[in-house]
Coordinates of C-alpha atoms and ligand atoms in Angstrom, one line a residue:
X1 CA 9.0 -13.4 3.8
X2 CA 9.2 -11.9 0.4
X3 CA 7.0 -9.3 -1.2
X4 CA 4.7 -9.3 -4.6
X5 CA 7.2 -6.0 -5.6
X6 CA 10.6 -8.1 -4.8
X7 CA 9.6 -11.2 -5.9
X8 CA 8.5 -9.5 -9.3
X9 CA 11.9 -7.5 -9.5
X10 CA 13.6 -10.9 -9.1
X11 CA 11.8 -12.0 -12.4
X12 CA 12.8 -8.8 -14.1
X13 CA 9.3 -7.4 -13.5
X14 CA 7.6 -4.2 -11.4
X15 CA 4.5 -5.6 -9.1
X16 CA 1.9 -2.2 -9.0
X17 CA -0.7 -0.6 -7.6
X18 CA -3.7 2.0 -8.5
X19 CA -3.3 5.4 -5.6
X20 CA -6.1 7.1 -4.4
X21 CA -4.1 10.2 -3.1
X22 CA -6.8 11.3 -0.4
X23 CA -6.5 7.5 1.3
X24 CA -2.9 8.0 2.0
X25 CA -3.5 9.4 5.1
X26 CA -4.2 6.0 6.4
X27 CA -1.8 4.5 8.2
X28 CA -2.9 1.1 6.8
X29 CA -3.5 1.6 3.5
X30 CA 0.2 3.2 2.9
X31 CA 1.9 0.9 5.1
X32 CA 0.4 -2.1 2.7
X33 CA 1.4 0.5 -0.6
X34 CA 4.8 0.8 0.8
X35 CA 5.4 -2.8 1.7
X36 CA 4.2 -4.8 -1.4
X37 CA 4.8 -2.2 -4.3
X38 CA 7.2 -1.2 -6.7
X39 CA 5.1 0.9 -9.2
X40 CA 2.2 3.2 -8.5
X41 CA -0.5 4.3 -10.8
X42 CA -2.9 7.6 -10.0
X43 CA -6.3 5.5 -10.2
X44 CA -8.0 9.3 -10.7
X45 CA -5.7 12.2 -9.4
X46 CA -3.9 12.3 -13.3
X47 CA -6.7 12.0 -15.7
X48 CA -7.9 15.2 -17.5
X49 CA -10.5 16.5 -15.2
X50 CA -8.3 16.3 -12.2
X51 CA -5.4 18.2 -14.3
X52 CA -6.7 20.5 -16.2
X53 CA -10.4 21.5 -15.0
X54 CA -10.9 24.6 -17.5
X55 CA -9.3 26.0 -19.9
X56 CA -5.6 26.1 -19.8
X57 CA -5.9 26.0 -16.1
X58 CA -3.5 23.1 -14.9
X59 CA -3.6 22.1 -10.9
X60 CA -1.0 19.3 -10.3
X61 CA -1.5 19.8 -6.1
X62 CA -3.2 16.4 -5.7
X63 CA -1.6 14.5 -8.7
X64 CA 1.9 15.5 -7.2
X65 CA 1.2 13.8 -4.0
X66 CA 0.7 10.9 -5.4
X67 CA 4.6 11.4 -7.3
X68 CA 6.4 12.5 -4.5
X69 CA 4.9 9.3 -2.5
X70 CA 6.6 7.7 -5.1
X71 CA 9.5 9.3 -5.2
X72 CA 10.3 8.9 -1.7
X73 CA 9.5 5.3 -1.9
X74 CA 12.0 5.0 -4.6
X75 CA 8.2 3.4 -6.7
X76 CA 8.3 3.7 -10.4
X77 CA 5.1 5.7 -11.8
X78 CA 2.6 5.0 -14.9
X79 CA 1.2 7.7 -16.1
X80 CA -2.5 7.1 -16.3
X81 CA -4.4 9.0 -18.8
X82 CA -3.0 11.5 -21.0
X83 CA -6.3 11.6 -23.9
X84 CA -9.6 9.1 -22.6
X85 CA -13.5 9.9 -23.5
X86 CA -14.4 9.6 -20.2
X87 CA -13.1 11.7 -16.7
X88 CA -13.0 14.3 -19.7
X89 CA -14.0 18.0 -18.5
X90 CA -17.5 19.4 -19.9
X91 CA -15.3 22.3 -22.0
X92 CA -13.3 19.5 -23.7
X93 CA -16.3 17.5 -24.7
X94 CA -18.3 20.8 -26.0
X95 CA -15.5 22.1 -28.3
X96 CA -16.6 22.5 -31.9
X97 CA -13.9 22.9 -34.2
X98 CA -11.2 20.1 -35.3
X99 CA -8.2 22.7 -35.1
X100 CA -9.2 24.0 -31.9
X101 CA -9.5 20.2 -30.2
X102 CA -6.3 19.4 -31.5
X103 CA -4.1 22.5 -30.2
X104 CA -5.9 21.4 -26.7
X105 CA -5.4 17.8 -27.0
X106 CA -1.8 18.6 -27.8
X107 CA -0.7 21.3 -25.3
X108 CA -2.7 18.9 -22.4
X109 CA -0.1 16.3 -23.6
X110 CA 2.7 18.5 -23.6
X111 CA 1.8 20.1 -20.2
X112 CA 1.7 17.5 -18.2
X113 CA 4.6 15.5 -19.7
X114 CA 6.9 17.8 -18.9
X115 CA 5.6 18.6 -15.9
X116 CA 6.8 14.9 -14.8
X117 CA 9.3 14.6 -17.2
X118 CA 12.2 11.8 -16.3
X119 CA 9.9 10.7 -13.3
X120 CA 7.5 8.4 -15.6
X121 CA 8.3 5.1 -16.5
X122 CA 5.4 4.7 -19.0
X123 CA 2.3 6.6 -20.1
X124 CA -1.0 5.5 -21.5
X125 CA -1.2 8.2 -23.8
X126 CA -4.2 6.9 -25.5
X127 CA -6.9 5.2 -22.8
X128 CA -9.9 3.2 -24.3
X129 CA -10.2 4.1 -27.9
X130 CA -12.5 1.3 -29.6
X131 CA -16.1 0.2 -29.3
X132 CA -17.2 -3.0 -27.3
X133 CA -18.5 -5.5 -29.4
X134 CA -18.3 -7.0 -32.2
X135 CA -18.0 -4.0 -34.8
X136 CA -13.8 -3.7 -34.0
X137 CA -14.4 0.2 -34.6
X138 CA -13.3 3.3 -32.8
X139 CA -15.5 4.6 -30.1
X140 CA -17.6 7.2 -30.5
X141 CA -15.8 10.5 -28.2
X142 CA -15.2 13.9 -29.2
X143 CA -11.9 13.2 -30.5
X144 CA -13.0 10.6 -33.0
X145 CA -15.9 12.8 -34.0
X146 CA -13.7 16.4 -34.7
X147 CA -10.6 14.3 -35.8
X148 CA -11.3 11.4 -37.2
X149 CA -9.3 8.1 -37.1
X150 CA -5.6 10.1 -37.2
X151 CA -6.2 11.6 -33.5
X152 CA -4.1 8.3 -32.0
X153 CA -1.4 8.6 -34.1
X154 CA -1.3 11.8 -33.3
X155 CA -1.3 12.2 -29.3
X156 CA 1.2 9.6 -29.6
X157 CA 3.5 11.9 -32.3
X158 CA 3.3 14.7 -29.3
X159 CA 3.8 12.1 -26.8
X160 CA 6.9 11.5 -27.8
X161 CA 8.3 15.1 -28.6
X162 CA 7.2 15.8 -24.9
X163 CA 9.3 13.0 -23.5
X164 CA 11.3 10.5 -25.5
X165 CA 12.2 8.5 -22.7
X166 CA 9.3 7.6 -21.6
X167 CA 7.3 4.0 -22.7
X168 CA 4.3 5.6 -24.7
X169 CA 1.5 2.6 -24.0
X170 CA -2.3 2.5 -25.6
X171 CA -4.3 1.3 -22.9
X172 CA -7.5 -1.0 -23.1
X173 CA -9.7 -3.7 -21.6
X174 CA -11.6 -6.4 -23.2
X175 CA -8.7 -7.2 -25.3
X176 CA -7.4 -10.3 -23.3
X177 CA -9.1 -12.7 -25.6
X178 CA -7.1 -13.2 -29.0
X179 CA -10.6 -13.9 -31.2
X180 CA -12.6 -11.1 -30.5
X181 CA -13.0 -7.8 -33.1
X182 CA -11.7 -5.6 -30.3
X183 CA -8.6 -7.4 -29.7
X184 CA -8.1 -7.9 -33.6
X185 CA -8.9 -4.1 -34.0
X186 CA -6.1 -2.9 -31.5
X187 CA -4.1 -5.5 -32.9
X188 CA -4.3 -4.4 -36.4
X189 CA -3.8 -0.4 -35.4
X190 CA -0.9 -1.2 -33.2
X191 CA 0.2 -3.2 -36.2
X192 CA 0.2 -0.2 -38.7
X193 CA 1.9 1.8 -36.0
X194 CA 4.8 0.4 -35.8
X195 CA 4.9 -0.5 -39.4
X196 CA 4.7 3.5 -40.2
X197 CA 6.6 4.5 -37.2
X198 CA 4.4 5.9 -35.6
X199 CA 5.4 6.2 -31.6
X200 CA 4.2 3.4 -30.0
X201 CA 6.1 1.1 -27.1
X202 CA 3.7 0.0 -25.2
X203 CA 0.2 -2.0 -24.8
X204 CA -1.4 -1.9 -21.6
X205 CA -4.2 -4.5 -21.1
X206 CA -6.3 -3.1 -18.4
X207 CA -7.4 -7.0 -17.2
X208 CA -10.6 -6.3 -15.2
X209 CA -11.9 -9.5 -15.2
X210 CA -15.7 -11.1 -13.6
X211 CA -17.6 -14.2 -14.2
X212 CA -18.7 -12.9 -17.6
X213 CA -15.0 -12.1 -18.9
X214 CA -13.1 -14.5 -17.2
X215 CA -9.6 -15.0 -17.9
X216 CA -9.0 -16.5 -20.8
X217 CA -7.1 -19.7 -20.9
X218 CA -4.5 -18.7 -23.0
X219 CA -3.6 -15.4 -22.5
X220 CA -0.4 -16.0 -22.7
X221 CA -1.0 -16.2 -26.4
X222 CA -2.6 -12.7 -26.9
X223 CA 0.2 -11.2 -24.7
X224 CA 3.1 -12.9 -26.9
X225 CA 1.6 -11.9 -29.9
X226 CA 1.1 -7.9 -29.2
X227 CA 4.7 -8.6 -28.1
X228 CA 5.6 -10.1 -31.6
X229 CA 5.0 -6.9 -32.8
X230 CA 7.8 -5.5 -31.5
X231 CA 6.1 -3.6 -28.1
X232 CA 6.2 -4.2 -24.5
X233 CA 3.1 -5.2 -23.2
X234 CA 1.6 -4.9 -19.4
X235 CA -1.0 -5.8 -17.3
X236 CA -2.5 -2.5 -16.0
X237 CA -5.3 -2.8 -13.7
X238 CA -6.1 -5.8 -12.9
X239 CA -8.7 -7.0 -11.0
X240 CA -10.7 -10.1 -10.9
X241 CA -14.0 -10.7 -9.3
X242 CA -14.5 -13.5 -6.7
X243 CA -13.0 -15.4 -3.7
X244 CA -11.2 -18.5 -2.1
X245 CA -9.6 -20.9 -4.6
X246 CA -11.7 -19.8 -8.2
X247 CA -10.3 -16.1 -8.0
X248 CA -6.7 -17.6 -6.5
X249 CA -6.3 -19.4 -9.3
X250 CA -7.5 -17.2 -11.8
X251 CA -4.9 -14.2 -10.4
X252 CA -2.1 -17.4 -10.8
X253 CA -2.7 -17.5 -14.3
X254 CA -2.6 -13.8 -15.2
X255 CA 0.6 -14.0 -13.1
X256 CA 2.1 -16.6 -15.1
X257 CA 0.8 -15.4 -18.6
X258 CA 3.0 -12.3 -17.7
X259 CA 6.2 -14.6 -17.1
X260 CA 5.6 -16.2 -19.7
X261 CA 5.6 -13.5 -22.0
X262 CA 9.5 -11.9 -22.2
X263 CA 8.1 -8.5 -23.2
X264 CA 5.8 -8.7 -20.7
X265 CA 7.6 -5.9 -18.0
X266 CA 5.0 -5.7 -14.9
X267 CA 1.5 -6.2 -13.4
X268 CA -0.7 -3.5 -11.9
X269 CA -3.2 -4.1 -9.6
X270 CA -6.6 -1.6 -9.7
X271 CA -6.4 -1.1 -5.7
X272 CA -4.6 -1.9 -2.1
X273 CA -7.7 -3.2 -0.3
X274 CA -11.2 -4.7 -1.6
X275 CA -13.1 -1.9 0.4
X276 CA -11.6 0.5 -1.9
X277 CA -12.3 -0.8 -5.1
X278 CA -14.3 0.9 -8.0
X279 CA -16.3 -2.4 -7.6
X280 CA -16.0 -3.6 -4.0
X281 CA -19.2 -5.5 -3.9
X282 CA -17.0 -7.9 -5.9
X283 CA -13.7 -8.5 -3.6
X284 CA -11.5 -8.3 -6.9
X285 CA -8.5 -7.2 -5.2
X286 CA -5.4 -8.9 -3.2
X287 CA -5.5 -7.8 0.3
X288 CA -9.4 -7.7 2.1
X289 CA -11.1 -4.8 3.7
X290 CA -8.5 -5.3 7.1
X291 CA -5.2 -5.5 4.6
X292 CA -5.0 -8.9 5.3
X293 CA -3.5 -10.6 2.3
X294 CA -6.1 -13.1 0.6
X295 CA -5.7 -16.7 -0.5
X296 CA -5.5 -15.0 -4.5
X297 CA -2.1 -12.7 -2.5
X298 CA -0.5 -16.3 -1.7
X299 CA -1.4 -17.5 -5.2
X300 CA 0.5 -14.5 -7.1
X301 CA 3.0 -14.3 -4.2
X302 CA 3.9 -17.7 -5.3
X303 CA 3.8 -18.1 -9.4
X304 CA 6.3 -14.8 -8.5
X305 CA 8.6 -17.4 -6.6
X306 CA 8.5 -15.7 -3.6
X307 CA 6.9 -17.1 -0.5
Ligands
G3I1 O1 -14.2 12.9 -6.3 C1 -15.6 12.8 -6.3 C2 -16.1 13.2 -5.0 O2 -15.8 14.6 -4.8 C3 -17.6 13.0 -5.0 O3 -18.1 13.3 -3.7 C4 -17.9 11.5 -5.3 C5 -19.4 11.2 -5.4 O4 -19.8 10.3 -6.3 O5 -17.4 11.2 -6.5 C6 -16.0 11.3 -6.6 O6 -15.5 11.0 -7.8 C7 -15.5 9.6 -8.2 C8 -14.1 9.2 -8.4 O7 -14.1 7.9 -8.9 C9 -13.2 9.3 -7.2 O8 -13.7 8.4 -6.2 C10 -16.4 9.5 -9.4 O9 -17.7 9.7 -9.1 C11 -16.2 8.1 -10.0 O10 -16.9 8.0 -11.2 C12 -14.8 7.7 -10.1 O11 -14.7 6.4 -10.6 C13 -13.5 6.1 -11.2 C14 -13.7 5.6 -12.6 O12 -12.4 5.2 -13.2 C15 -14.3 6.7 -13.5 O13 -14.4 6.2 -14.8 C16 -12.8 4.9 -10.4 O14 -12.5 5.4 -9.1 C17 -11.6 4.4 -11.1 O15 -11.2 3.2 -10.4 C18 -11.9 4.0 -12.5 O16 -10.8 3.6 -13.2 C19 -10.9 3.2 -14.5 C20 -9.6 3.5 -15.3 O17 -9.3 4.9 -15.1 C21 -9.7 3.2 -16.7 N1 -10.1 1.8 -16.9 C22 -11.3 1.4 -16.2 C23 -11.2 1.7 -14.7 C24 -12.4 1.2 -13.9 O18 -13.6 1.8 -14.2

């Protein structure tokens, strides 16, 4: 009986998992962490609010649970969100001057990449940076706002002076379908990235996925052609509304989309259990409210090779 975290590593690939440090405490919910998982993601305990409440006051207590958990479990860590609009304390959002956001967007990224400095495989540095729709332009956030369209390029300069090592990723979701403007628009700014040299390894495609944005049929294609560019890509929080066979097969395809895509280095998973879940009501997850693995398990479990 192989797990989704070996049978990934015998394709060359991590198999993770998004952590809410205060359910470690159940017995349950860590032994099914511990078992299938090779990678761990903070699903809230890292982002800005958590880190860094008010001004220049950091508080890693809760977020460094979640590492040493990994540490101990010998689980790689992504580093979810260094800059994002949202999960963004009150006295970030009402800063007025462009100098002043910058310094504090800047020493935020410097802070807490060193703080975890050689223990972080990759980072989404930037999280959710362009508009739904079909306008392909940068979200409206304080950062766009004070700094205009350079703020990316910029968190991703510091990123890198913080921690060369690690993978610097920009992080999205609705960008699994090649023909839409969003997709096009991260395309085209990942594009000028690496063409100027601007820091960039990494494109994390978030994958939440429901009747309405269902996996598309070749997402293979998107995936390879990020990858073209010359970064890493990875599927970072997947999940995928449904049940039984439809959801089974759907999780199968992301699954094999990843292997077929060389570049393509591991799958996250946006929970443990389906009681957990930011949306619950819609049983996106791998294991059900008991732990017990679901048919859409077997189905990943399998396009991994494992059985
Ligand atoms: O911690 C407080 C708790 O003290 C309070 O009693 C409770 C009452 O509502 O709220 C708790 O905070 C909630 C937090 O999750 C922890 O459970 C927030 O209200 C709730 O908004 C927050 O939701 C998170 C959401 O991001 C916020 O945008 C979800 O758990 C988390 O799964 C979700 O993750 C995001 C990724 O970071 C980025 N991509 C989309 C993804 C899904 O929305």
């Amino acid at each position: 009986q192989t797990t989704l975290g070996d049978a990934a590593a015998a394709q060359g690939r991590y198999f993770g998992v998004a952590v809410a440090a205060g359910r470690l405490g159940e017995p349950d919910y860590t032994a099914t962490l511990n078992r299938e998982f090779n990678s761990v993601t903070a699903e809230n305990s890292w982002k800005w609010e958590s880190l860094q409440p008010s001004p220049g006051y950091f508080d890693f207590s809760t977020a460094d649970r979640i590492a040493e958990h990994a540490r101990q479990q010998g689980m790689e860590l992504r580093g979810h969100t260094l800059v994002w609009h949202s999960q963004l304390p009150g006295w970030v959002e009402n800063i007025g001057s462009a100098d002043e956001l910058r310094a504090v967007m800047n020493n935020h990224i410097t802070t807490v990449m060193e703080h975890y400095k050689g223990q972080v495989r990759s980072w989404d540095v930037v999280n959710e940076a362009f508009a739904d729709g079909g306008s392909g332009a940068r979200r409206d956030s304080v950062f766009q706002r004070l700094l205009g369209d350079g703020w990316i390029e910029e968190a991703f300069r510091t990123a890198r002076a913080a921690d060369p090592d690690a993978t610097l990723c920009y992080n999205d979701y609705n960008t699994d379908a090649w023909n839409t403007a969003k997709t096009q628009a991260v395309y085209n700014m990942v594009a000028d990235f690496v063409s100027r040299g601007v820091p960039i390894d990494c494109v994390g495609f978030q994958a939440h996925f429901n009747s309405g944005n269902p996996v598309p049929e070749n997402y293979h294609v998107t995936l390879q052609n990020f990858a073209d560019l010359g970064v890493e890509v990875q599927i970072t929080e997947l999940d995928i509304a449904g049940w039984g066979d439809s959801q089974a097969q759907q999780y199968a395809g992301v699954t094999l989309a990843c292997l077929a895509v060389p570049q393509c280095s591991g799958i996250t998973v946006w929970g443990v259990t389906d009681k957990y879940s930011w949306r619950a009501e819609d049983t996106p997850l791998l294991f059900d409210g008991d732990y017990n693995p679901k048919q859409a398990y077997h189905a990943v479990l399998e396009t991994l090779g494992g059985s």
